[in-house]
Each structure stands twice: as structure tokens, then as C-alpha cells.
PDB file of C-alpha atoms in Angstrom:
ATOM      1  CA  MET A1111      30.376-148.835 115.427  1.00  0.00           C
ATOM      2  CA  MET A1112      29.444-148.939 111.466  1.00  0.00           C
ATOM      3  CA  HIS A1113      32.153-148.412 109.011  1.00  0.00           C
ATOM      4  CA  GLU A1114      31.406-146.011 106.611  1.00  0.00           C
ATOM      5  CA  ILE A1115      31.139-148.516 103.649  1.00  0.00           C
ATOM      6  CA  ASP A1116      28.172-150.088 105.426  1.00  0.00           C
ATOM      7  CA  ASP A1117      27.094-146.351 106.418  1.00  0.00           C
ATOM      8  CA  PRO A1118      23.927-145.709 104.481  1.00  0.00           C
ATOM      9  CA  VAL A1119      23.803-142.070 105.628  1.00  0.00           C
ATOM     10  CA  LEU A1120      24.406-139.663 102.899  1.00  0.00           C
ATOM     11  CA  LEU A1121      25.029-136.110 103.065  1.00  0.00           C
ATOM     12  CA  SER A1122      27.150-133.190 102.075  1.00  0.00           C
ATOM     13  CA  PRO A1123      30.044-131.032 103.978  1.00  0.00           C
ATOM     14  CA  SER A1124      28.066-128.584 104.369  1.00  0.00           C
ATOM     15  CA  GLN A1125      25.553-130.549 106.860  1.00  0.00           C
ATOM     16  CA  LEU A1126      28.432-131.508 108.895  1.00  0.00           C
ATOM     17  CA  VAL A1127      28.894-129.319 111.936  1.00  0.00           C
ATOM     18  CA  SER A1128      31.218-129.646 115.276  1.00  0.00           C
ATOM     19  CA  SER A1129      29.359-129.749 118.612  1.00  0.00           C
ATOM     20  CA  SER A1130      31.104-126.678 119.514  1.00  0.00           C
ATOM     21  CA  LYS A1131      29.947-124.676 116.657  1.00  0.00           C
ATOM     22  CA  LEU A1132      26.691-125.878 117.201  1.00  0.00           C
ATOM     23  CA  SER A1133      26.323-124.858 121.075  1.00  0.00           C
ATOM     24  CA  LYS A1134      27.891-121.583 119.834  1.00  0.00           C
ATOM     25  CA  ASN A1135      25.332-120.416 116.933  1.00  0.00           C
ATOM     26  CA  LEU A1136      22.219-123.104 118.105  1.00  0.00           C
ATOM     27  CA  GLY A1137      19.396-120.410 116.728  1.00  0.00           C
ATOM     28  CA  ALA A1138      21.229-120.618 113.415  1.00  0.00           C
ATOM     29  CA  TYR A1139      21.186-124.435 113.219  1.00  0.00           C
ATOM     30  CA  LEU A1140      17.618-124.610 114.729  1.00  0.00           C
ATOM     31  CA  ASN A1141      16.704-121.906 111.393  1.00  0.00           C
ATOM     32  CA  GLU A1142      18.964-124.323 109.125  1.00  0.00           C
ATOM     33  CA  VAL A1143      17.496-127.585 110.224  1.00  0.00           C
ATOM     34  CA  ARG A1144      14.253-126.310 108.848  1.00  0.00           C
ATOM     35  CA  LYS A1145      15.179-127.219 105.326  1.00  0.00           C
ATOM     36  CA  ARG A1146      17.584-130.611 105.916  1.00  0.00           C
ATOM     37  CA  PRO A1147      19.175-132.254 109.340  1.00  0.00           C
ATOM     38  CA  ILE A1148      22.303-131.285 110.627  1.00  0.00           C
ATOM     39  CA  PHE A1149      25.078-133.976 111.481  1.00  0.00           C
ATOM     40  CA  VAL A1150      26.961-133.140 114.956  1.00  0.00           C
ATOM     41  CA  THR A1151      30.615-134.221 115.033  1.00  0.00           C
ATOM     42  CA  ARG A1152      32.674-134.276 118.313  1.00  0.00           C
ATOM     43  CA  GLU A1153      36.443-135.361 117.202  1.00  0.00           C
ATOM     44  CA  GLN A1154      35.874-135.644 113.640  1.00  0.00           C
ATOM     45  CA  GLU A1155      33.290-138.302 113.988  1.00  0.00           C
ATOM     46  CA  VAL A1156      29.416-138.092 113.491  1.00  0.00           C
ATOM     47  CA  GLU A1157      27.847-138.385 116.874  1.00  0.00           C
ATOM     48  CA  ALA A1158      24.479-137.120 116.402  1.00  0.00           C
ATOM     49  CA  VAL A1159      21.691-135.817 113.922  1.00  0.00           C
ATOM     50  CA  LEU A1160      19.800-132.435 114.869  1.00  0.00           C
ATOM     51  CA  LEU A1161      16.299-132.862 112.558  1.00  0.00           C
ATOM     52  CA  ASN A1162      12.993-130.608 112.955  1.00  0.00           C
ATOM     53  CA  LEU A1163      10.104-132.138 115.138  1.00  0.00           C
ATOM     54  CA  ASP A1164       8.264-133.064 111.875  1.00  0.00           C
ATOM     55  CA  ASP A1165      10.584-135.136 110.330  1.00  0.00           C
ATOM     56  CA  TYR A1166      10.927-136.700 113.112  1.00  0.00           C
ATOM     57  CA  ARG A1167       7.267-137.300 113.739  1.00  0.00           C
ATOM     58  CA  GLU A1168       7.341-138.950 110.386  1.00  0.00           C
ATOM     59  CA  LEU A1169      10.159-140.892 111.350  1.00  0.00           C
ATOM     60  CA  LEU A1170       8.119-142.410 114.251  1.00  0.00           C
ATOM     61  CA  ARG A1171       5.031-142.962 111.969  1.00  0.00           C
ATOM     62  CA  GLU A1172       7.151-144.831 109.243  1.00  0.00           C
ATOM     63  CA  GLU A1173       8.663-147.093 112.271  1.00  0.00           C
ATOM     64  CA  GLN A1174       5.136-147.841 113.554  1.00  0.00           C
ATOM     65  CA  LYS A1175       3.965-148.770 110.186  1.00  0.00           C
ATOM     66  CA  ILE A1176       7.347-151.043 110.064  1.00  0.00           C
ATOM     67  CA  GLU A1177       5.933-152.414 113.161  1.00  0.00           C
ATOM     68  CA  ASP A1178       2.142-152.922 112.580  1.00  0.00           C
ATOM     69  CA  LEU A1179       3.590-154.435 109.277  1.00  0.00           C
ATOM     70  CA  TYR A1180       6.069-157.415 111.313  1.00  0.00           C
ATOM     71  CA  LEU A1181       3.022-158.000 113.461  1.00  0.00           C
ATOM     72  CA  ALA A1182       0.797-158.997 110.857  1.00  0.00           C
ATOM     73  CA  VAL A1183       3.110-160.790 108.725  1.00  0.00           C
ATOM     74  CA  LEU A1184       4.383-162.848 111.462  1.00  0.00           C
ATOM     75  CA  ALA A1185       0.335-163.482 112.272  1.00  0.00           C
ATOM     76  CA  LEU A1186      -0.496-164.553 109.054  1.00  0.00           C
ATOM     77  CA  ARG A1187       2.906-166.677 108.835  1.00  0.00           C
ATOM     78  CA  ARG A1188       1.560-168.434 112.008  1.00  0.00           C
ATOM     79  CA  LEU A1189      -1.970-168.666 110.468  1.00  0.00           C
ATOM     80  CA  ALA A1190      -0.173-170.740 107.576  1.00  0.00           C
ATOM     81  CA  GLU A1191       1.809-173.082 109.953  1.00  0.00           C
ATOM     82  CA  ASN A1192      -1.401-174.446 111.600  1.00  0.00           C
ATOM     83  CA  ALA A1193      -3.141-174.717 108.351  1.00  0.00           C
ATOM     84  CA  LYS A1194      -3.411-178.128 109.175  1.00  0.00           C
ATOM     85  CA  THR A1195      -5.495-177.527 112.083  1.00  0.00           C
ATOM     86  CA  PRO A1196      -8.645-175.586 110.657  1.00  0.00           C
ATOM     87  CA  GLU A1197     -10.424-175.666 113.980  1.00  0.00           C
ATOM     88  CA  ARG A1198      -7.698-173.301 115.721  1.00  0.00           C
ATOM     89  CA  LEU A1199      -7.719-171.009 112.876  1.00  0.00           C
ATOM     90  CA  LEU A1200      -8.698-167.249 112.758  1.00  0.00           C
ATOM     91  CA  GLU A1201     -10.244-165.681 110.004  1.00  0.00           C
ATOM     92  CA  MET A1202      -7.610-163.211 108.291  1.00  0.00           C
ATOM     93  CA  ASP A1203     -10.039-160.264 108.901  1.00  0.00           C
ATOM     94  CA  GLU A1204     -10.062-161.521 112.229  1.00  0.00           C
ATOM     95  CA  VAL A1205      -6.317-160.996 112.707  1.00  0.00           C
ATOM     96  CA  LEU A1206      -6.123-157.604 110.937  1.00  0.00           C
ATOM     97  CA  GLU A1207      -8.295-155.872 112.842  1.00  0.00           C
ATOM     98  CA  ARG A1208      -6.683-157.473 115.777  1.00  0.00           C
ATOM     99  CA  PHE A1209      -3.516-155.631 114.523  1.00  0.00           C
ATOM    100  CA  GLY A1210      -5.589-152.278 113.239  1.00  0.00           C
ATOM    101  CA  ILE A1211      -4.334-153.021 109.495  1.00  0.00           C
ATOM    102  CA  THR A1212      -7.131-152.835 106.897  1.00  0.00           C
ATOM    103  CA  ARG A1213      -6.931-154.962 104.024  1.00  0.00           C
ATOM    104  CA  GLU A1214      -6.032-151.938 102.053  1.00  0.00           C
ATOM    105  CA  GLU A1215      -2.999-151.091 103.906  1.00  0.00           C
ATOM    106  CA  LEU A1216      -1.725-154.735 103.287  1.00  0.00           C
ATOM    107  CA  ALA A1217      -2.209-154.841  99.934  1.00  0.00           C
ATOM    108  CA  GLU A1218       0.184-151.525  99.799  1.00  0.00           C
ATOM    109  CA  ALA A1219       2.780-153.572 101.714  1.00  0.00           C
ATOM    110  CA  PRO A1220       6.080-154.172  99.373  1.00  0.00           C
ATOM    111  CA  GLY A1221       6.377-157.626  99.034  1.00  0.00           C
ATOM    112  CA  ASP A1222       3.958-160.675  97.772  1.00  0.00           C
ATOM    113  CA  GLU A1223       0.761-159.939  96.585  1.00  0.00           C
ATOM    114  CA  MET A1224      -2.164-160.637  98.773  1.00  0.00           C
ATOM    115  CA  GLU A1225      -4.681-163.196  97.743  1.00  0.00           C
ATOM    116  CA  ASN A1226      -8.422-162.461  98.877  1.00  0.00           C
TER     117      ASN A1226
END
């Protein structure tokens, strides 16, 4: 379990609801979650987060982008490690195509600037 100091989640007390209160007033909280996430507590500990479907979908999209970038970076590192044996190397565009990443997306990724 994370300590409060290590926890990156910032929330206001108005976003906290006990699980029993949530179960009694679910409709009202489903309306509230359109505006912001609701943090569900049980025994005074945050146990879950209730968020709207659009926000959840956006989180899944962001997770996929991060995974795609990680795989691209991994592939590029492997290419760099094998630079001494050019006959085994793939063109950068081939690697990016395999992972479904464009040069523009790679250029927008945080980190070092991409060389052409």
C-alpha cells in the first residue's frame, strides 16, 4: 500500500464518498462523476475511483500510447546495440511501421530530439 506522501493522487474532500453512502445515492454520484472523479472509501481508506466512461477511455488511449512508445524505444535501442553489424539492421521507418508509429508521433514524444 502506498504512503500518503508517495501517492500522486490529489483530491478534495468533496470528492470522497463512503461505499455505504455511494450505494444509497448511486444516481446522484453518477451525475457528479460527469464533472470529476469520485473516490470511494471503506473504513476511511480510499478503495476505488468512480469516473465517467469518457475519462476511462482516455486513460486507456494514453496507456496504449505509452506502451507503443516504450516498444519503439526498445526497438530503437536494439538497433543501436546492433549498429556494429549493419547487415542485421532494419531501417528506422520499417521499425516504426511495424509498431504503428509515425515519425511525427515519435517527434512529439517527450525526451531526446529525433535525428533524421
